[in-house]
Amino acid sequence: ALSFFGYDDNQARAASWLKPNYEDKNVSPWQMTEYVNTQVPEFPVYSYVRYGGTLDLLKTLIYNEFPVIIEAGYDPPRAAQGWMGHYLLMVGYDDAAQQFTTYDSYDGQDMVYTYAHIAEHWQHFNYTYIVLYEDSRTEDLHAILGDNVDEAQNARNAMEIARAEAVADQTDTFAWFNMGSNLVLLGEYEDAATAYDVARTTGN
């Protein structure tokens, strides 16, 4: 994503900051955003992490040349590591074929996934997206994001998406888990615990 703006270092520079402990198996979206915002001062590039994204939003960001990364669930048999999260840089879309082209952090460049696949596996991580932008395009990005620029409102919006999914299918584990995550963002910890409990005891 940073290479879109001319950044040409390999992943070692980011890895040394994001994962100073080599045994660390996880990098969170907020850490990636923090890296962009604090560790590449030579580029006037910034980043937001937000939740409750949609396929239409992804297409709008791509069309308007805002690099956008999503976090999605992943469990390929060949990896033999069990279910995990991984990141996809969204680089193109084709409405006729109903598919996105991505740079996949596990499988490499120009990996194609259907809209249905992205929608299913993106839900596993609360439809999280990381968008990068130059300072000169802040207003353009804000116009696209609307009230999701505000972190609290974004959490409320994402909460309503998860709530609607749970109402539509009360056995949807990820919907309940996402409700819990959004309630944590809103500081509603008791309700979050209830949603997490439902996610643990029900589901597909």
CSV table of C-alpha atoms in Angstrom, one decimal:
chain,number,residue,atom,x,y,z
A,1,ALA,CA,0.0,0.0,0.0
A,2,LEU,CA,2.8,2.4,0.8
A,3,SER,CA,4.5,1.6,-2.4
A,4,PHE,CA,1.7,3.4,-4.2
A,5,PHE,CA,3.2,6.6,-2.8
A,6,GLY,CA,6.8,5.7,-3.7
A,7,TYR,CA,7.9,3.8,-0.6
A,8,ASP,CA,10.4,1.2,-1.8
A,9,ASP,CA,11.7,-0.4,1.4
A,10,ASN,CA,11.1,-4.2,1.8
A,11,GLN,CA,9.1,-5.6,4.6
A,12,ALA,CA,12.1,-5.9,6.9
A,13,ARG,CA,11.8,-2.2,7.9
A,14,ALA,CA,8.2,-2.6,8.9
A,15,ALA,CA,8.7,-6.0,10.5
A,16,SER,CA,11.4,-4.7,12.8
A,17,TRP,CA,8.9,-2.2,14.3
A,18,LEU,CA,5.7,-4.1,14.1
A,19,LYS,CA,7.2,-7.4,15.3
A,20,PRO,CA,10.3,-6.8,17.4
A,21,ASN,CA,9.7,-10.3,18.9
A,22,TYR,CA,10.1,-12.7,16.0
A,23,GLU,CA,7.8,-15.2,17.8
A,24,ASP,CA,4.9,-12.7,17.7
A,25,LYS,CA,2.3,-14.3,15.4
A,26,ASN,CA,0.0,-11.3,15.1
A,27,VAL,CA,0.1,-7.8,13.7
A,28,SER,CA,-3.1,-5.8,14.4
A,29,PRO,CA,-4.6,-3.2,12.1
A,30,TRP,CA,-4.0,-0.4,14.7
A,31,GLN,CA,-0.3,-1.3,14.7
A,32,MET,CA,-0.2,-1.1,10.9
A,33,THR,CA,-1.9,2.3,11.0
A,34,GLU,CA,0.5,3.5,13.7
A,35,TYR,CA,3.4,2.4,11.6
A,36,VAL,CA,2.2,4.5,8.6
A,37,ASN,CA,1.4,7.5,10.8
A,38,THR,CA,4.6,7.6,12.8
A,39,GLN,CA,7.4,5.6,11.2
A,40,VAL,CA,7.6,6.9,7.6
A,41,PRO,CA,8.1,10.6,8.0
A,42,GLU,CA,9.7,10.9,4.6
A,43,PHE,CA,6.2,10.4,3.1
A,44,PRO,CA,3.3,12.7,3.9
A,45,VAL,CA,1.0,9.7,4.1
A,46,TYR,CA,-1.5,8.8,6.8
A,47,SER,CA,-3.8,6.0,7.6
A,48,TYR,CA,-7.2,5.2,9.2
A,49,VAL,CA,-8.4,1.9,10.5
A,50,ARG,CA,-12.2,1.6,10.5
A,51,TYR,CA,-14.8,-1.1,10.8
A,52,GLY,CA,-18.1,-2.1,9.1
A,53,GLY,CA,-16.9,-1.6,5.6
A,54,THR,CA,-18.9,-2.6,2.5
A,55,LEU,CA,-18.0,-3.9,-0.9
A,56,ASP,CA,-19.3,-0.7,-2.4
A,57,LEU,CA,-17.0,1.3,-0.2
A,58,LEU,CA,-14.0,-0.8,-1.3
A,59,LYS,CA,-14.9,-0.2,-4.9
A,60,THR,CA,-15.3,3.5,-4.3
A,61,LEU,CA,-11.9,3.7,-2.6
A,62,ILE,CA,-10.2,1.8,-5.3
A,63,TYR,CA,-11.8,3.9,-8.0
A,64,ASN,CA,-10.6,7.1,-6.3
A,65,GLU,CA,-7.1,5.7,-5.9
A,66,PHE,CA,-7.0,5.3,-2.1
A,67,PRO,CA,-5.0,2.2,-1.2
A,68,VAL,CA,-7.1,0.1,1.0
A,69,ILE,CA,-6.3,-3.1,3.0
A,70,ILE,CA,-8.8,-5.4,4.5
A,71,GLU,CA,-8.4,-8.1,7.2
A,72,ALA,CA,-10.1,-11.4,6.4
A,73,GLY,CA,-10.4,-14.9,7.7
A,74,TYR,CA,-8.3,-17.5,6.1
A,75,ASP,CA,-8.0,-21.3,6.4
A,76,PRO,CA,-6.4,-22.8,3.3
A,77,PRO,CA,-5.8,-26.6,3.6
A,78,ARG,CA,-2.3,-26.3,2.2
A,79,ALA,CA,-1.3,-24.0,5.0
A,80,ALA,CA,-2.2,-26.6,7.6
A,81,GLN,CA,-2.2,-24.0,10.3
A,82,GLY,CA,-5.9,-23.7,11.1
A,83,TRP,CA,-8.1,-20.6,10.8
A,84,MET,CA,-6.3,-17.3,10.9
A,85,GLY,CA,-6.5,-13.7,9.8
A,86,HIS,CA,-4.6,-12.2,7.0
A,87,TYR,CA,-4.5,-9.0,5.0
A,88,LEU,CA,-5.5,-8.2,1.4
A,89,LEU,CA,-4.5,-5.1,-0.4
A,90,MET,CA,-7.5,-4.4,-2.8
A,91,VAL,CA,-6.1,-3.2,-6.1
A,92,GLY,CA,-8.9,-3.7,-8.6
A,93,TYR,CA,-12.5,-4.9,-9.2
A,94,ASP,CA,-14.6,-6.2,-12.1
A,95,ASP,CA,-18.4,-5.8,-11.7
A,96,ALA,CA,-19.1,-7.9,-14.7
A,97,ALA,CA,-17.1,-10.9,-13.3
A,98,GLN,CA,-18.1,-10.0,-9.7
A,99,GLN,CA,-14.5,-10.2,-8.4
A,100,PHE,CA,-11.7,-8.2,-6.8
A,101,THR,CA,-8.0,-8.4,-7.7
A,102,THR,CA,-5.8,-8.3,-4.6
A,103,TYR,CA,-2.3,-8.4,-3.4
A,104,ASP,CA,-2.5,-11.3,-0.9
A,105,SER,CA,-0.1,-11.2,2.1
A,106,TYR,CA,0.0,-15.0,2.0
A,107,ASP,CA,-0.5,-16.0,-1.7
A,108,GLY,CA,1.1,-13.1,-3.5
A,109,GLN,CA,0.1,-10.5,-6.2
A,110,ASP,CA,-2.8,-10.5,-8.5
A,111,MET,CA,-4.9,-13.0,-6.6
A,112,VAL,CA,-8.6,-12.9,-7.6
A,113,TYR,CA,-11.5,-13.4,-5.2
A,114,THR,CA,-15.2,-13.2,-5.9
A,115,TYR,CA,-17.3,-10.6,-4.2
A,116,ALA,CA,-19.1,-13.3,-2.4
A,117,HIS,CA,-15.8,-14.7,-1.0
A,118,ILE,CA,-14.6,-11.3,0.2
A,119,ALA,CA,-18.0,-10.6,1.8
A,120,GLU,CA,-18.0,-14.0,3.7
A,121,HIS,CA,-14.4,-13.9,4.9
A,122,TRP,CA,-14.2,-10.2,5.6
A,123,GLN,CA,-17.1,-10.5,8.1
A,124,HIS,CA,-14.8,-12.7,10.2
A,125,PHE,CA,-12.9,-9.5,11.2
A,126,ASN,CA,-15.8,-7.0,11.6
A,127,TYR,CA,-15.3,-5.8,8.0
A,128,THR,CA,-12.1,-4.0,9.1
A,129,TYR,CA,-10.3,-1.8,6.5
A,130,ILE,CA,-7.2,0.3,6.6
A,131,VAL,CA,-7.1,3.2,4.1
A,132,LEU,CA,-4.0,5.3,3.2
A,133,TYR,CA,-4.1,8.8,2.0
A,134,GLU,CA,-1.9,11.9,1.4
A,135,ASP,CA,-2.6,15.0,3.4
A,136,SER,CA,-3.6,16.8,0.3
A,137,ARG,CA,-6.5,14.4,-0.3
A,138,THR,CA,-7.9,14.4,3.3
A,139,GLU,CA,-11.1,16.2,2.2
A,140,ASP,CA,-11.6,13.7,-0.7
A,141,LEU,CA,-11.3,10.8,1.7
A,142,HIS,CA,-13.6,12.3,4.3
A,143,ALA,CA,-16.2,12.9,1.6
A,144,ILE,CA,-16.1,9.2,0.8
A,145,LEU,CA,-16.1,8.0,4.4
A,146,GLY,CA,-18.8,10.4,5.6
A,147,ASP,CA,-19.7,10.0,9.2
A,148,ASN,CA,-17.3,7.0,9.5
A,149,VAL,CA,-14.5,9.5,9.8
A,150,ASP,CA,-15.6,9.8,13.4
A,151,GLU,CA,-14.3,6.8,15.3
A,152,ALA,CA,-17.3,6.6,17.7
A,153,GLN,CA,-19.8,6.9,14.9
A,154,ASN,CA,-18.0,4.4,12.9
A,155,ALA,CA,-18.3,1.9,15.8
A,156,ARG,CA,-22.0,2.6,16.0
A,157,ASN,CA,-22.4,2.1,12.3
A,158,ALA,CA,-20.4,-1.2,12.4
A,159,MET,CA,-22.5,-2.2,15.4
A,160,GLU,CA,-25.7,-1.8,13.4
A,161,ILE,CA,-24.3,-3.9,10.6
A,162,ALA,CA,-23.5,-6.7,13.0
A,163,ARG,CA,-26.8,-6.4,14.8
A,164,ALA,CA,-28.7,-6.7,11.5
A,165,GLU,CA,-26.7,-9.8,10.6
A,166,ALA,CA,-27.5,-11.4,14.1
A,167,VAL,CA,-31.2,-10.6,13.7
A,168,ALA,CA,-31.2,-12.2,10.2
A,169,ASP,CA,-29.4,-15.3,11.6
A,170,GLN,CA,-29.2,-15.8,15.3
A,171,THR,CA,-26.6,-18.6,14.9
A,172,ASP,CA,-24.2,-16.3,13.1
A,173,THR,CA,-21.1,-16.5,15.4
A,174,PHE,CA,-19.2,-13.8,13.6
A,175,ALA,CA,-22.2,-11.4,13.8
A,176,TRP,CA,-22.3,-11.8,17.6
A,177,PHE,CA,-18.6,-11.6,18.0
A,178,ASN,CA,-18.5,-8.4,15.9
A,179,MET,CA,-21.3,-6.9,18.0
A,180,GLY,CA,-19.1,-7.6,21.1
A,181,SER,CA,-16.0,-6.0,19.4
A,182,ASN,CA,-18.0,-2.9,18.4
A,183,LEU,CA,-19.5,-2.6,21.9
A,184,VAL,CA,-16.0,-2.6,23.3
A,185,LEU,CA,-15.1,0.2,21.0
A,186,LEU,CA,-18.1,2.1,22.4
A,187,GLY,CA,-17.1,1.4,26.0
A,188,GLU,CA,-20.2,-0.8,26.7
A,189,TYR,CA,-18.3,-3.6,28.3
A,190,GLU,CA,-21.1,-5.5,30.0
A,191,ASP,CA,-23.2,-5.7,26.8
A,192,ALA,CA,-20.0,-6.7,24.9
A,193,ALA,CA,-19.4,-9.6,27.3
A,194,THR,CA,-23.0,-10.8,26.7
A,195,ALA,CA,-22.5,-10.7,22.9
A,196,TYR,CA,-19.2,-12.5,23.2
A,197,ASP,CA,-20.9,-15.2,25.4
A,198,VAL,CA,-23.5,-15.7,22.7
A,199,ALA,CA,-20.8,-16.0,20.1
A,200,ARG,CA,-19.1,-18.7,22.1
A,201,THR,CA,-22.2,-20.8,22.7
A,202,THR,CA,-23.9,-20.6,19.4
A,203,GLY,CA,-23.0,-20.6,15.7
A,204,ASN,CA,-21.9,-22.2,12.6
